mmCIF file of C-alpha atoms in Angstrom:
data_model
loop_
_atom_site.group_PDB
_atom_site.id
_atom_site.type_symbol
_atom_site.label_atom_id
_atom_site.label_comp_id
_atom_site.label_asym_id
_atom_site.label_seq_id
_atom_site.Cartn_x
_atom_site.Cartn_y
_atom_site.Cartn_z
ATOM 1 C CA GLN A 1 -23.771 -29.994 -52.040
ATOM 2 C CA VAL A 2 -22.222 -33.042 -50.074
ATOM 3 C CA GLN A 3 -18.344 -32.767 -50.808
ATOM 4 C CA LEU A 4 -16.594 -35.028 -48.432
ATOM 5 C CA VAL A 5 -18.079 -38.402 -46.938
ATOM 6 C CA GLU A 6 -17.812 -39.770 -43.770
ATOM 7 C CA SER A 7 -18.464 -43.356 -43.103
ATOM 8 C CA GLY A 8 -17.873 -45.811 -39.858
ATOM 9 C CA GLY A 9 -20.318 -44.655 -38.003
ATOM 10 C CA ALA A 10 -22.272 -47.267 -35.599
ATOM 11 C CA SER A 11 -23.562 -48.266 -32.450
ATOM 12 C CA VAL A 12 -21.192 -49.453 -29.887
ATOM 13 C CA GLN A 13 -21.090 -50.265 -26.205
ATOM 14 C CA PRO A 14 -18.987 -47.953 -23.721
ATOM 15 C CA GLY A 15 -15.465 -48.859 -23.704
ATOM 16 C CA GLY A 16 -16.011 -49.919 -27.426
ATOM 17 C CA SER A 17 -13.823 -48.255 -30.520
ATOM 18 C CA LEU A 18 -14.913 -47.461 -33.836
ATOM 19 C CA ARG A 19 -12.776 -46.099 -37.052
ATOM 20 C CA LEU A 20 -14.414 -43.116 -38.987
ATOM 21 C CA SER A 21 -13.131 -42.416 -42.497
ATOM 22 C CA CYS A 22 -13.389 -38.927 -44.668
ATOM 23 C CA ALA A 23 -12.637 -39.444 -48.023
ATOM 24 C CA THR A 24 -13.901 -37.914 -51.343
ATOM 25 C CA SER A 25 -13.736 -38.571 -55.302
ATOM 26 C CA ARG A 26 -13.726 -34.627 -55.911
ATOM 27 C CA PHE A 27 -10.681 -34.387 -55.394
ATOM 28 C CA THR A 28 -7.088 -34.423 -53.679
ATOM 29 C CA LEU A 29 -6.659 -33.811 -49.839
ATOM 30 C CA GLU A 30 -3.054 -33.613 -49.939
ATOM 31 C CA TYR A 31 -3.364 -29.925 -49.290
ATOM 32 C CA TYR A 32 -6.018 -29.587 -46.911
ATOM 33 C CA ALA A 33 -6.013 -29.724 -43.418
ATOM 34 C CA ILE A 34 -9.095 -32.088 -42.219
ATOM 35 C CA SER A 35 -10.816 -31.401 -38.718
ATOM 36 C CA TRP A 36 -13.464 -33.626 -36.915
ATOM 37 C CA PHE A 37 -16.199 -31.980 -35.653
ATOM 38 C CA ARG A 38 -19.266 -33.418 -33.853
ATOM 39 C CA GLN A 39 -22.795 -32.484 -32.532
ATOM 40 C CA ALA A 40 -25.026 -34.169 -30.164
ATOM 41 C CA PRO A 41 -28.873 -33.328 -29.902
ATOM 42 C CA GLY A 42 -29.525 -30.270 -27.793
ATOM 43 C CA LYS A 43 -25.601 -29.214 -27.598
ATOM 44 C CA GLU A 44 -23.285 -26.708 -29.582
ATOM 45 C CA ARG A 45 -21.283 -28.119 -32.143
ATOM 46 C CA GLU A 46 -17.564 -29.064 -31.011
ATOM 47 C CA ALA A 47 -14.277 -29.407 -33.054
ATOM 48 C CA VAL A 48 -12.660 -32.118 -31.727
ATOM 49 C CA SER A 49 -9.414 -33.218 -34.127
ATOM 50 C CA CYS A 50 -7.599 -31.733 -36.779
ATOM 51 C CA ILE A 51 -4.770 -32.412 -38.608
ATOM 52 C CA SER A 52 -2.760 -30.252 -41.137
ATOM 53 C CA SER A 53 -1.864 -30.969 -44.578
ATOM 54 C CA ARG A 54 0.878 -32.976 -45.456
ATOM 55 C CA THR A 55 2.018 -29.913 -47.591
ATOM 56 C CA SER A 56 1.891 -27.811 -45.002
ATOM 57 C CA SER A 57 5.293 -25.847 -43.873
ATOM 58 C CA ASP A 58 4.516 -27.312 -40.042
ATOM 59 C CA SER A 59 2.751 -30.330 -38.855
ATOM 60 C CA GLU A 60 -0.290 -29.946 -36.713
ATOM 61 C CA ILE A 61 -2.626 -32.010 -34.698
ATOM 62 C CA TYR A 62 -5.268 -30.517 -32.435
ATOM 63 C CA TYR A 63 -7.347 -32.579 -29.889
ATOM 64 C CA ALA A 64 -10.269 -31.319 -28.054
ATOM 65 C CA ASP A 65 -9.777 -32.140 -24.391
ATOM 66 C CA SER A 66 -12.635 -33.993 -24.155
ATOM 67 C CA VAL A 67 -11.309 -36.726 -26.598
ATOM 68 C CA LYS A 68 -7.194 -36.184 -25.937
ATOM 69 C CA GLY A 69 -5.850 -39.863 -25.048
ATOM 70 C CA ARG A 70 -8.973 -41.770 -26.641
ATOM 71 C CA PHE A 71 -8.964 -40.334 -30.277
ATOM 72 C CA THR A 72 -6.339 -40.638 -32.934
ATOM 73 C CA ILE A 73 -6.692 -38.495 -35.874
ATOM 74 C CA SER A 74 -4.395 -39.628 -39.525
ATOM 75 C CA ARG A 75 -4.382 -39.168 -42.907
ATOM 76 C CA ASN A 76 -3.248 -41.496 -45.737
ATOM 77 C CA ASP A 77 -2.899 -39.274 -48.617
ATOM 78 C CA ALA A 78 -2.344 -42.501 -51.098
ATOM 79 C CA GLU A 79 -5.782 -43.232 -50.496
ATOM 80 C CA ASN A 80 -7.083 -39.623 -50.161
ATOM 81 C CA THR A 81 -8.632 -40.615 -46.789
ATOM 82 C CA VAL A 82 -8.737 -39.140 -43.085
ATOM 83 C CA PHE A 83 -9.055 -41.553 -40.425
ATOM 84 C CA LEU A 84 -10.496 -40.894 -36.622
ATOM 85 C CA GLN A 85 -10.032 -44.049 -34.680
ATOM 86 C CA MET A 86 -11.924 -43.126 -31.397
ATOM 87 C CA ASP A 87 -11.253 -45.897 -28.135
ATOM 88 C CA SER A 88 -12.581 -45.989 -25.039
ATOM 89 C CA LEU A 89 -15.666 -44.466 -26.365
ATOM 90 C CA LYS A 90 -18.249 -43.171 -23.594
ATOM 91 C CA PRO A 91 -21.909 -42.066 -23.964
ATOM 92 C CA ASP A 92 -20.964 -38.870 -24.213
ATOM 93 C CA ASP A 93 -18.834 -39.391 -27.041
ATOM 94 C CA THR A 94 -22.552 -40.076 -29.069
ATOM 95 C CA ALA A 95 -23.156 -37.508 -31.671
ATOM 96 C CA ILE A 96 -23.364 -37.016 -35.556
ATOM 97 C CA TYR A 97 -19.332 -36.685 -36.532
ATOM 98 C CA TYR A 98 -18.684 -34.192 -39.663
ATOM 99 C CA CYS A 99 -15.225 -34.188 -41.078
ATOM 100 C CA ALA A 100 -14.533 -30.473 -42.568
ATOM 101 C CA ALA A 101 -11.358 -29.668 -45.089
ATOM 102 C CA GLU A 102 -9.626 -26.269 -44.969
ATOM 103 C CA ARG A 103 -6.333 -25.042 -46.723
ATOM 104 C CA ASP A 104 -3.236 -26.498 -45.149
ATOM 105 C CA HIS A 105 -3.559 -25.684 -41.760
ATOM 106 C CA CYS A 106 -5.914 -25.693 -38.913
ATOM 107 C CA SER A 107 -7.851 -22.769 -37.947
ATOM 108 C CA GLY A 108 -11.132 -23.888 -38.735
ATOM 109 C CA TYR A 109 -11.594 -25.764 -34.980
ATOM 110 C CA ILE A 110 -11.270 -21.847 -34.030
ATOM 111 C CA VAL A 111 -13.233 -19.952 -37.092
ATOM 112 C CA PRO A 112 -14.901 -22.945 -38.405
ATOM 113 C CA ASP A 113 -16.384 -19.958 -41.532
ATOM 114 C CA VAL A 114 -13.012 -20.872 -42.903
ATOM 115 C CA ILE A 115 -13.690 -24.350 -43.897
ATOM 116 C CA ALA A 116 -14.158 -24.951 -47.318
ATOM 117 C CA TYR A 117 -15.807 -27.932 -47.472
ATOM 118 C CA TRP A 118 -17.792 -30.530 -45.387
ATOM 119 C CA GLY A 119 -19.370 -33.945 -44.999
ATOM 120 C CA GLN A 120 -22.965 -34.871 -44.602
ATOM 121 C CA GLY A 121 -21.909 -36.506 -40.999
ATOM 122 C CA THR A 122 -21.804 -40.003 -39.523
ATOM 123 C CA GLN A 123 -24.109 -41.251 -36.561
ATOM 124 C CA VAL A 124 -21.874 -42.083 -33.696
ATOM 125 C CA THR A 125 -23.931 -43.819 -30.564
ATOM 126 C CA VAL A 126 -22.475 -45.035 -27.440
ATOM 127 C CA SER A 127 -24.743 -46.899 -24.898
ATOM 128 C CA SER A 128 -25.334 -49.800 -23.096
#
């Protein structure tokens, strides 16, 4: 069953921007680290970013090398939402983007089996 909900996916031209959101009405996200993954047709699932929970002892933000400098992850726990700002989009960014929740710390991008909750995905298409 769907436990997280992504939104904001769309079709854009190269160089464009999108802002993805990850939210849930089922529980509060403040105790969870939130990761973004993506998967393109014929390609392996890739972790693109993660932000640790607000209550984590250590702040942690992760970006894959492929998106570093172009994507920005942030969270607004008052809104129970995590965002992924995607700038300077490239055709290689085309994929279904999924958000995922794990307890406190970012480790799911290394070992996805520890992730507790997944969203259903939102399609991002970057093309001319």
